[in-house]
Structures are given as C-alpha cells and as structure tokens.
PDB file of C-alpha atoms in Angstrom:
ATOM      1  CA  ILE A 692      19.660  -1.527   7.585  1.00 56.00           C
ATOM      2  CA  ALA A 693      17.980  -3.342   4.694  1.00 70.00           C
ATOM      3  CA  GLY A 694      14.366  -2.951   5.878  1.00 92.00           C
ATOM      4  CA  ILE A 695      12.340  -5.402   3.825  1.00 97.00           C
ATOM      5  CA  THR A 696      13.766  -7.566   1.096  1.00 97.00           C
ATOM      6  CA  GLN A 697      11.872  -9.639  -1.439  1.00 98.00           C
ATOM      7  CA  ALA A 698      13.033 -12.357  -3.806  1.00 97.00           C
ATOM      8  CA  PRO A 699      12.966 -12.877  -6.659  1.00 98.00           C
ATOM      9  CA  THR A 700      12.750  -9.414  -8.236  1.00 97.00           C
ATOM     10  CA  SER A 701      10.872 -10.869 -11.173  1.00 97.00           C
ATOM     11  CA  GLN A 702       9.846 -14.286 -12.404  1.00 97.00           C
ATOM     12  CA  ILE A 703       8.182 -15.854 -15.416  1.00 97.00           C
ATOM     13  CA  LEU A 704       6.356 -19.025 -14.471  1.00 96.00           C
ATOM     14  CA  ALA A 705       4.501 -21.707 -16.398  1.00 97.00           C
ATOM     15  CA  ALA A 706       0.897 -22.273 -15.366  1.00 98.00           C
ATOM     16  CA  GLY A 707       0.507 -25.152 -12.949  1.00 97.00           C
ATOM     17  CA  ARG A 708       3.933 -24.697 -11.373  1.00 97.00           C
ATOM     18  CA  ARG A 709       4.476 -24.099  -7.679  1.00 97.00           C
ATOM     19  CA  MET A 710       6.215 -20.873  -6.648  1.00 97.00           C
ATOM     20  CA  THR A 711       7.296 -19.333  -3.356  1.00 98.00           C
ATOM     21  CA  LEU A 712       7.897 -15.613  -3.035  1.00 98.00           C
ATOM     22  CA  ARG A 713      10.237 -14.742  -0.211  1.00 98.00           C
ATOM     23  CA  CYS A 714      10.009 -11.803   2.165  1.00 98.00           C
ATOM     24  CA  THR A 715      12.371 -10.933   5.016  1.00 98.00           C
ATOM     25  CA  GLN A 716      12.388  -7.917   7.328  1.00 97.00           C
ATOM     26  CA  ASP A 717      15.057  -6.857   9.811  1.00 95.00           C
ATOM     27  CA  MET A 718      13.028  -4.268  11.728  1.00 93.00           C
ATOM     28  CA  ARG A 719      11.628  -6.760  14.266  1.00 93.00           C
ATOM     29  CA  HIS A 720       8.127  -5.773  13.242  1.00 94.00           C
ATOM     30  CA  ASN A 721       5.342  -7.956  14.609  1.00 94.00           C
ATOM     31  CA  ALA A 722       2.970  -7.679  11.651  1.00 94.00           C
ATOM     32  CA  MET A 723       3.578  -8.623   8.023  1.00 96.00           C
ATOM     33  CA  TYR A 724       1.406  -8.485   4.920  1.00 97.00           C
ATOM     34  CA  TRP A 725       1.235  -9.673   1.334  1.00 98.00           C
ATOM     35  CA  TYR A 726      -0.491  -7.510  -1.297  1.00 98.00           C
ATOM     36  CA  ARG A 727      -0.947  -7.767  -5.020  1.00 98.00           C
ATOM     37  CA  GLN A 728      -1.111  -4.684  -7.215  1.00 97.00           C
ATOM     38  CA  ASP A 729      -2.837  -4.784 -10.589  1.00 96.00           C
ATOM     39  CA  LEU A 730      -3.259  -1.931 -13.073  1.00 90.00           C
ATOM     40  CA  GLY A 731      -6.312   0.168 -12.293  1.00 87.00           C
ATOM     41  CA  LEU A 732      -6.916  -1.499  -8.948  1.00 89.00           C
ATOM     42  CA  GLY A 733      -5.805  -0.621  -5.462  1.00 87.00           C
ATOM     43  CA  LEU A 734      -3.450  -2.790  -3.480  1.00 95.00           C
ATOM     44  CA  ARG A 735      -5.361  -5.890  -2.406  1.00 96.00           C
ATOM     45  CA  LEU A 736      -4.475  -7.809   0.733  1.00 96.00           C
ATOM     46  CA  ILE A 737      -3.811 -11.512   0.188  1.00 98.00           C
ATOM     47  CA  HIS A 738      -2.743 -12.723   3.653  1.00 98.00           C
ATOM     48  CA  TYR A 739      -1.427 -11.138   6.790  1.00 96.00           C
ATOM     49  CA  SER A 740       0.207 -12.085  10.083  1.00 96.00           C
ATOM     50  CA  ASN A 741      -0.130  -9.999  13.236  1.00 92.00           C
ATOM     51  CA  THR A 742       2.592 -11.938  15.038  1.00 94.00           C
ATOM     52  CA  ALA A 743       4.869 -14.933  14.529  1.00 95.00           C
ATOM     53  CA  GLY A 744       2.886 -18.165  14.532  1.00 95.00           C
ATOM     54  CA  THR A 745      -0.397 -16.620  13.387  1.00 95.00           C
ATOM     55  CA  THR A 746      -1.787 -15.833   9.948  1.00 97.00           C
ATOM     56  CA  GLY A 747      -5.057 -14.521   8.539  1.00 95.00           C
ATOM     57  CA  LYS A 748      -6.831 -14.237   5.209  1.00 96.00           C
ATOM     58  CA  GLY A 749      -7.178 -10.955   3.411  1.00 94.00           C
ATOM     59  CA  GLU A 750      -9.428  -9.871   0.571  1.00 92.00           C
ATOM     60  CA  VAL A 751      -8.061 -12.226  -2.125  1.00 96.00           C
ATOM     61  CA  PRO A 752      -6.555 -15.339  -0.433  1.00 97.00           C
ATOM     62  CA  ASP A 753      -7.641 -18.063  -2.879  1.00 97.00           C
ATOM     63  CA  GLY A 754      -4.739 -19.845  -4.543  1.00 97.00           C
ATOM     64  CA  TYR A 755      -2.198 -18.530  -2.037  1.00 98.00           C
ATOM     65  CA  SER A 756      -0.832 -19.756   1.278  1.00 98.00           C
ATOM     66  CA  VAL A 757       1.541 -18.265   3.843  1.00 98.00           C
ATOM     67  CA  SER A 758       3.444 -19.279   6.942  1.00 97.00           C
ATOM     68  CA  ARG A 759       5.066 -17.279   9.738  1.00 97.00           C
ATOM     69  CA  ALA A 760       7.532 -19.531  11.519  1.00 97.00           C
ATOM     70  CA  ASN A 761       9.536 -16.596  12.940  1.00 96.00           C
ATOM     71  CA  THR A 762       9.380 -12.806  13.209  1.00 96.00           C
ATOM     72  CA  ASP A 763      11.553 -12.031  10.186  1.00 97.00           C
ATOM     73  CA  ASP A 764      10.238 -14.244   7.365  1.00 98.00           C
ATOM     74  CA  PHE A 765       6.845 -14.377   5.660  1.00 98.00           C
ATOM     75  CA  PRO A 766       6.889 -16.495   2.472  1.00 98.00           C
ATOM     76  CA  LEU A 767       3.955 -16.546   0.058  1.00 98.00           C
ATOM     77  CA  THR A 768       3.307 -19.754  -1.890  1.00 98.00           C
ATOM     78  CA  LEU A 769       1.314 -20.244  -5.064  1.00 97.00           C
ATOM     79  CA  ALA A 770       0.526 -23.971  -5.053  1.00 95.00           C
ATOM     80  CA  SER A 771      -0.439 -24.183  -8.741  1.00 97.00           C
ATOM     81  CA  ALA A 772      -0.018 -20.889 -10.576  1.00 97.00           C
ATOM     82  CA  VAL A 773      -2.674 -19.584 -12.968  1.00 97.00           C
ATOM     83  CA  PRO A 774      -2.444 -16.667 -15.447  1.00 97.00           C
ATOM     84  CA  SER A 775      -4.769 -14.515 -13.296  1.00 97.00           C
ATOM     85  CA  GLN A 776      -2.035 -14.492 -10.660  1.00 98.00           C
ATOM     86  CA  THR A 777       0.141 -12.398 -12.950  1.00 98.00           C
ATOM     87  CA  SER A 778       0.734  -9.294 -10.862  1.00 98.00           C
ATOM     88  CA  VAL A 779       3.207  -7.295  -8.819  1.00 98.00           C
ATOM     89  CA  TYR A 780       3.437  -8.656  -5.296  1.00 98.00           C
ATOM     90  CA  PHE A 781       4.424  -6.449  -2.374  1.00 98.00           C
ATOM     91  CA  CYS A 782       5.354  -7.578   1.087  1.00 98.00           C
ATOM     92  CA  ALA A 783       4.941  -5.069   3.914  1.00 97.00           C
ATOM     93  CA  SER A 784       5.520  -4.945   7.642  1.00 96.00           C
ATOM     94  CA  SER A 785       4.442  -2.813  10.592  1.00 94.00           C
ATOM     95  CA  GLU A 786       5.218  -2.641  14.283  1.00 91.00           C
ATOM     96  CA  ALA A 787       1.900  -3.663  15.779  1.00 81.00           C
ATOM     97  CA  GLY A 788      -0.793  -4.523  13.252  1.00 60.00           C
ATOM     98  CA  THR A 789      -3.669  -3.686  15.589  1.00 66.00           C
ATOM     99  CA  SER A 790      -3.082  -0.013  16.219  1.00 65.00           C
ATOM    100  CA  GLY A 791      -4.613   2.901  14.355  1.00 62.00           C
ATOM    101  CA  THR A 792      -1.317   4.750  13.941  1.00 76.00           C
ATOM    102  CA  ASP A 793       0.520   1.645  12.774  1.00 86.00           C
ATOM    103  CA  THR A 794       2.376   2.449   9.531  1.00 91.00           C
ATOM    104  CA  GLN A 795       3.146  -0.180   6.929  1.00 94.00           C
ATOM    105  CA  TYR A 796       6.525  -0.253   5.186  1.00 95.00           C
ATOM    106  CA  PHE A 797       6.888  -1.971   1.843  1.00 97.00           C
ATOM    107  CA  GLY A 798       9.457  -4.185   0.181  1.00 97.00           C
ATOM    108  CA  PRO A 799      10.570  -3.521  -3.415  1.00 97.00           C
ATOM    109  CA  GLY A 800       8.096  -5.980  -4.925  1.00 97.00           C
ATOM    110  CA  THR A 801       8.175  -9.100  -7.094  1.00 98.00           C
ATOM    111  CA  ARG A 802       6.884  -8.923 -10.647  1.00 97.00           C
ATOM    112  CA  LEU A 803       5.348 -12.302 -11.463  1.00 98.00           C
ATOM    113  CA  THR A 804       4.159 -13.393 -14.902  1.00 98.00           C
ATOM    114  CA  VAL A 805       2.261 -16.672 -15.267  1.00 98.00           C
ATOM    115  CA  LEU A 806       2.019 -18.006 -18.803  1.00 96.00           C
TER     116      LEU A 806
ATOM    117  CA  GLY B 516     -19.083  -2.678   0.429  1.00 74.00           C
ATOM    118  CA  GLN B 517     -15.957  -0.691   1.097  1.00 85.00           C
ATOM    119  CA  ASN B 518     -14.844   1.893  -1.404  1.00 91.00           C
ATOM    120  CA  ILE B 519     -12.057   4.412  -1.820  1.00 96.00           C
ATOM    121  CA  ASP B 520     -12.351   6.872  -4.725  1.00 96.00           C
ATOM    122  CA  GLN B 521      -9.642   9.105  -6.104  1.00 97.00           C
ATOM    123  CA  PRO B 522      -9.054  10.589  -9.573  1.00 97.00           C
ATOM    124  CA  THR B 523      -7.165   8.353 -11.966  1.00 97.00           C
ATOM    125  CA  GLU B 524      -4.805  11.000 -13.293  1.00 97.00           C
ATOM    126  CA  MET B 525      -3.963  14.669 -12.780  1.00 98.00           C
ATOM    127  CA  THR B 526      -1.583  17.050 -14.515  1.00 98.00           C
ATOM    128  CA  ALA B 527       0.095  20.067 -12.961  1.00 97.00           C
ATOM    129  CA  THR B 528       2.905  22.497 -13.696  1.00 97.00           C
ATOM    130  CA  GLU B 529       6.267  22.624 -11.970  1.00 97.00           C
ATOM    131  CA  GLY B 530       6.207  25.176  -9.153  1.00 97.00           C
ATOM    132  CA  ALA B 531       2.425  25.130  -8.839  1.00 98.00           C
ATOM    133  CA  ILE B 532       0.078  23.644  -6.207  1.00 98.00           C
ATOM    134  CA  VAL B 533      -2.080  20.554  -6.698  1.00 98.00           C
ATOM    135  CA  GLN B 534      -4.805  19.001  -4.555  1.00 98.00           C
ATOM    136  CA  ILE B 535      -5.560  15.275  -4.822  1.00 98.00           C
ATOM    137  CA  ASN B 536      -8.920  14.278  -3.390  1.00 98.00           C
ATOM    138  CA  CYS B 537      -9.964  11.007  -1.795  1.00 98.00           C
ATOM    139  CA  THR B 538     -13.465   9.978  -0.691  1.00 98.00           C
ATOM    140  CA  TYR B 539     -14.153   6.832   1.241  1.00 97.00           C
ATOM    141  CA  GLN B 540     -16.911   4.551   2.481  1.00 95.00           C
ATOM    142  CA  THR B 541     -15.606   1.908   4.843  1.00 93.00           C
ATOM    143  CA  SER B 542     -16.793  -0.297   7.679  1.00 89.00           C
ATOM    144  CA  GLY B 543     -15.327   1.692  10.516  1.00 92.00           C
ATOM    145  CA  PHE B 544     -12.511   4.213  10.476  1.00 93.00           C
ATOM    146  CA  ASN B 545      -9.179   4.004  12.262  1.00 92.00           C
ATOM    147  CA  GLY B 546      -7.148   6.498  10.289  1.00 94.00           C
ATOM    148  CA  LEU B 547      -6.321   7.539   6.729  1.00 96.00           C
ATOM    149  CA  PHE B 548      -2.949   7.223   5.046  1.00 97.00           C
ATOM    150  CA  TRP B 549      -1.349   8.759   1.977  1.00 98.00           C
ATOM    151  CA  TYR B 550       1.495   6.980   0.214  1.00 98.00           C
ATOM    152  CA  GLN B 551       3.645   7.971  -2.749  1.00 98.00           C
ATOM    153  CA  GLN B 552       4.625   5.412  -5.367  1.00 98.00           C
ATOM    154  CA  HIS B 553       7.077   6.125  -8.168  1.00 97.00           C
ATOM    155  CA  ALA B 554       6.737   3.949 -11.265  1.00 95.00           C
ATOM    156  CA  GLY B 555       8.236   0.518 -10.721  1.00 94.00           C
ATOM    157  CA  GLU B 556       8.895   1.141  -7.034  1.00 96.00           C
ATOM    158  CA  ALA B 557       7.312   0.379  -3.684  1.00 96.00           C
ATOM    159  CA  PRO B 558       4.799   2.682  -1.968  1.00 97.00           C
ATOM    160  CA  THR B 559       6.365   4.968   0.635  1.00 97.00           C
ATOM    161  CA  PHE B 560       4.530   6.563   3.565  1.00 96.00           C
ATOM    162  CA  LEU B 561       3.665  10.258   3.319  1.00 96.00           C
ATOM    163  CA  SER B 562       1.078  11.122   5.966  1.00 95.00           C
ATOM    164  CA  TYR B 563      -1.477   9.901   8.487  1.00 95.00           C
ATOM    165  CA  ASN B 564      -4.698  11.558   9.655  1.00 96.00           C
ATOM    166  CA  VAL B 565      -7.077  10.285  12.303  1.00 94.00           C
ATOM    167  CA  LEU B 566      -8.615  13.536  13.572  1.00 95.00           C
ATOM    168  CA  ASP B 567     -10.336  16.193  11.463  1.00 97.00           C
ATOM    169  CA  GLY B 568      -8.145  18.962  10.191  1.00 97.00           C
ATOM    170  CA  LEU B 569      -4.922  19.675   8.386  1.00 97.00           C
ATOM    171  CA  GLU B 570      -1.564  17.985   8.964  1.00 94.00           C
ATOM    172  CA  GLU B 571       1.376  19.821   7.424  1.00 94.00           C
ATOM    173  CA  LYS B 572       4.719  18.251   6.631  1.00 91.00           C
ATOM    174  CA  GLY B 573       6.987  20.440   4.548  1.00 94.00           C
ATOM    175  CA  ARG B 574       5.641  20.871   1.011  1.00 96.00           C
ATOM    176  CA  PHE B 575       2.965  18.225   1.640  1.00 97.00           C
ATOM    177  CA  SER B 576      -0.225  18.666   3.676  1.00 97.00           C
ATOM    178  CA  SER B 577      -3.098  16.266   4.257  1.00 98.00           C
ATOM    179  CA  PHE B 578      -6.638  17.146   5.324  1.00 98.00           C
ATOM    180  CA  LEU B 579      -9.370  14.962   6.791  1.00 98.00           C
ATOM    181  CA  SER B 580     -13.111  15.389   7.324  1.00 98.00           C
ATOM    182  CA  ARG B 581     -14.525  12.246   8.911  1.00 96.00           C
ATOM    183  CA  SER B 582     -18.135  13.446   8.722  1.00 96.00           C
ATOM    184  CA  LYS B 583     -17.804  13.858   4.946  1.00 96.00           C
ATOM    185  CA  GLY B 584     -15.675  10.766   4.370  1.00 97.00           C
ATOM    186  CA  TYR B 585     -13.177  13.001   2.599  1.00 97.00           C
ATOM    187  CA  SER B 586      -9.478  13.717   2.534  1.00 98.00           C
ATOM    188  CA  TYR B 587      -7.106  15.583   0.304  1.00 98.00           C
ATOM    189  CA  LEU B 588      -3.356  15.697  -0.204  1.00 98.00           C
ATOM    190  CA  LEU B 589      -1.962  19.124  -1.049  1.00 98.00           C
ATOM    191  CA  LEU B 590       1.405  19.379  -2.757  1.00 98.00           C
ATOM    192  CA  LYS B 591       3.022  22.821  -2.945  1.00 97.00           C
ATOM    193  CA  GLU B 592       5.956  24.120  -5.016  1.00 97.00           C
ATOM    194  CA  LEU B 593       5.751  21.107  -7.283  1.00 98.00           C
ATOM    195  CA  GLN B 594       8.992  19.565  -8.458  1.00 97.00           C
ATOM    196  CA  MET B 595       9.553  17.150 -11.339  1.00 97.00           C
ATOM    197  CA  LYS B 596      10.426  14.439  -8.813  1.00 97.00           C
ATOM    198  CA  ASP B 597       6.841  14.660  -7.485  1.00 98.00           C
ATOM    199  CA  SER B 598       5.678  12.864 -10.625  1.00 98.00           C
ATOM    200  CA  ALA B 599       4.326   9.648  -9.118  1.00 98.00           C
ATOM    201  CA  SER B 600       1.150   7.891  -8.093  1.00 98.00           C
ATOM    202  CA  TYR B 601      -0.451   8.924  -4.805  1.00 98.00           C
ATOM    203  CA  LEU B 602      -2.355   6.245  -2.934  1.00 98.00           C
ATOM    204  CA  CYS B 603      -5.082   6.889  -0.375  1.00 98.00           C
ATOM    205  CA  ALA B 604      -5.786   4.135   2.171  1.00 96.00           C
ATOM    206  CA  VAL B 605      -8.224   3.856   5.084  1.00 95.00           C
ATOM    207  CA  ARG B 606      -7.799   1.583   8.098  1.00 93.00           C
ATOM    208  CA  ASP B 607     -11.142  -0.102   8.741  1.00 90.00           C
ATOM    209  CA  SER B 608     -12.737  -1.564  11.871  1.00 89.00           C
ATOM    210  CA  ASN B 609     -10.630  -4.742  11.479  1.00 86.00           C
ATOM    211  CA  TYR B 610      -7.463  -2.623  11.322  1.00 86.00           C
ATOM    212  CA  GLN B 611      -6.912  -3.625   7.699  1.00 89.00           C
ATOM    213  CA  LEU B 612      -5.950  -1.018   5.099  1.00 92.00           C
ATOM    214  CA  ILE B 613      -8.405  -0.491   2.237  1.00 94.00           C
ATOM    215  CA  TRP B 614      -6.631   1.084  -0.724  1.00 96.00           C
ATOM    216  CA  GLY B 615      -7.726   3.382  -3.502  1.00 96.00           C
ATOM    217  CA  ALA B 616      -6.481   2.691  -7.029  1.00 96.00           C
ATOM    218  CA  GLY B 617      -4.147   5.690  -6.854  1.00 97.00           C
ATOM    219  CA  THR B 618      -3.855   9.023  -8.640  1.00 98.00           C
ATOM    220  CA  LYS B 619      -1.118   9.352 -11.235  1.00 97.00           C
ATOM    221  CA  LEU B 620       0.305  12.871 -11.029  1.00 98.00           C
ATOM    222  CA  ILE B 621       2.092  14.186 -14.105  1.00 98.00           C
ATOM    223  CA  ILE B 622       4.255  17.280 -13.635  1.00 97.00           C
ATOM    224  CA  LYS B 623       5.009  19.400 -16.696  1.00 96.00           C
ATOM    225  CA  PRO B 624       7.843  21.939 -16.901  1.00 94.00           C
TER     226      PRO B 624
END
C-alpha cells in the first residue's frame, strides 16, 4: 500500500512558468488537502477538498488552483510561479474531513524553488 | 485571530523525559493533534485529544486542558531517534487544522 504519493520530489522553476504538483492517494479517503511549509511557520492550508467534485480555499489560496475530478487525485497548479511560492508542499488526506477525530496522513512532500 | 504557540527548540538527554508545551487560541475547538516530523520528511500522526486529561501511548503521552487552552506532549526514555520536530495542531470550528510552527527537539547522548 503506497498511501499518498507526490510528484515531483523536487523542482526548480523559473518565475512566470506554470507548474502542476501531483498528489495521488490509494486509501479511498474522501478528504484531501494541500499545505505549504516554510521555515519558522506552521503548515498553512492552501486548498482542500472534502469529497470528489468539491474544493475549498484555505488560509493562503492566492496564486494556486486545484481540482478534484476523482477520489484519488488532487493536483495543485501554480498558474504563474513567483519566488514567494518557494516552499515545501505537502499533500494530505483523511477519511471524512468533517469529523473531529479525523486524522490527516501526509505525502512525502515536493520541494519547489522558484527563481 | 487564531494562534498556536510552542517553543521553537528544546534540548534533552538520551534516556531522560521531556515535556513540550502548546498553547492555543482558536475559533472553536474540535480536538488537538500532535505530529512528529523528522528533518526532510512528512509529518506523522502521534496523538489526538478532545477531552481533558492524559492520553498515554507507549513512551509518548499527551495532555489537554480545554479551559486553559493548553496541551503538552510528554516523551519518556528518550532515544536518539526522537530527535525531530513536534507539531501541535488544533481543529477549529470549521474542522480545519491550525498548526503551530513546531518544536525542534535535539537529543544529546
């Protein structure tokens, strides 16, 4: 069982380029999340999806978009990358999304550098 | 605003006990989580508290006081592999997790 996979592992990107970070889970979880993690800051939620076909904005959604066409995949797109989007990006999933006990499980992360 | 506070860094000795504190101010409360994150890796789930009191799981215990907006993670019989960051997160009224910046724990022989 792979759990959650992310691709690429790392990427260096020129500013202004478009980039899609991929996330796939095989646990049949309903909810999925995208976070960014920056030094000295807590994980910050970018976008989330409580079930296939629905998405919502998190704390820092500007410059990012997501789609949830099916249960397993939750890609994150940077339409025109800027240096402030340099970060480590984590995808996570959980069974329900709207339950107090719901535990999130994380993918290995993508380290993105925008120059 | 919503805020989770935890110490930036702590140092402890192998075999000893360490307590990592977390205080929070959030819009609503639907549980508190502790995660462990080794350098360069993903966060992994350690514990969940929703009611006041102590939850024990092997060498790790987590305590919650909702009236004080306070939790701690207690690690006993420290091992070198416990060197990691420990993240505190609170589920708010919208069922979103609000994360602290993490506490980097350094274990010395």
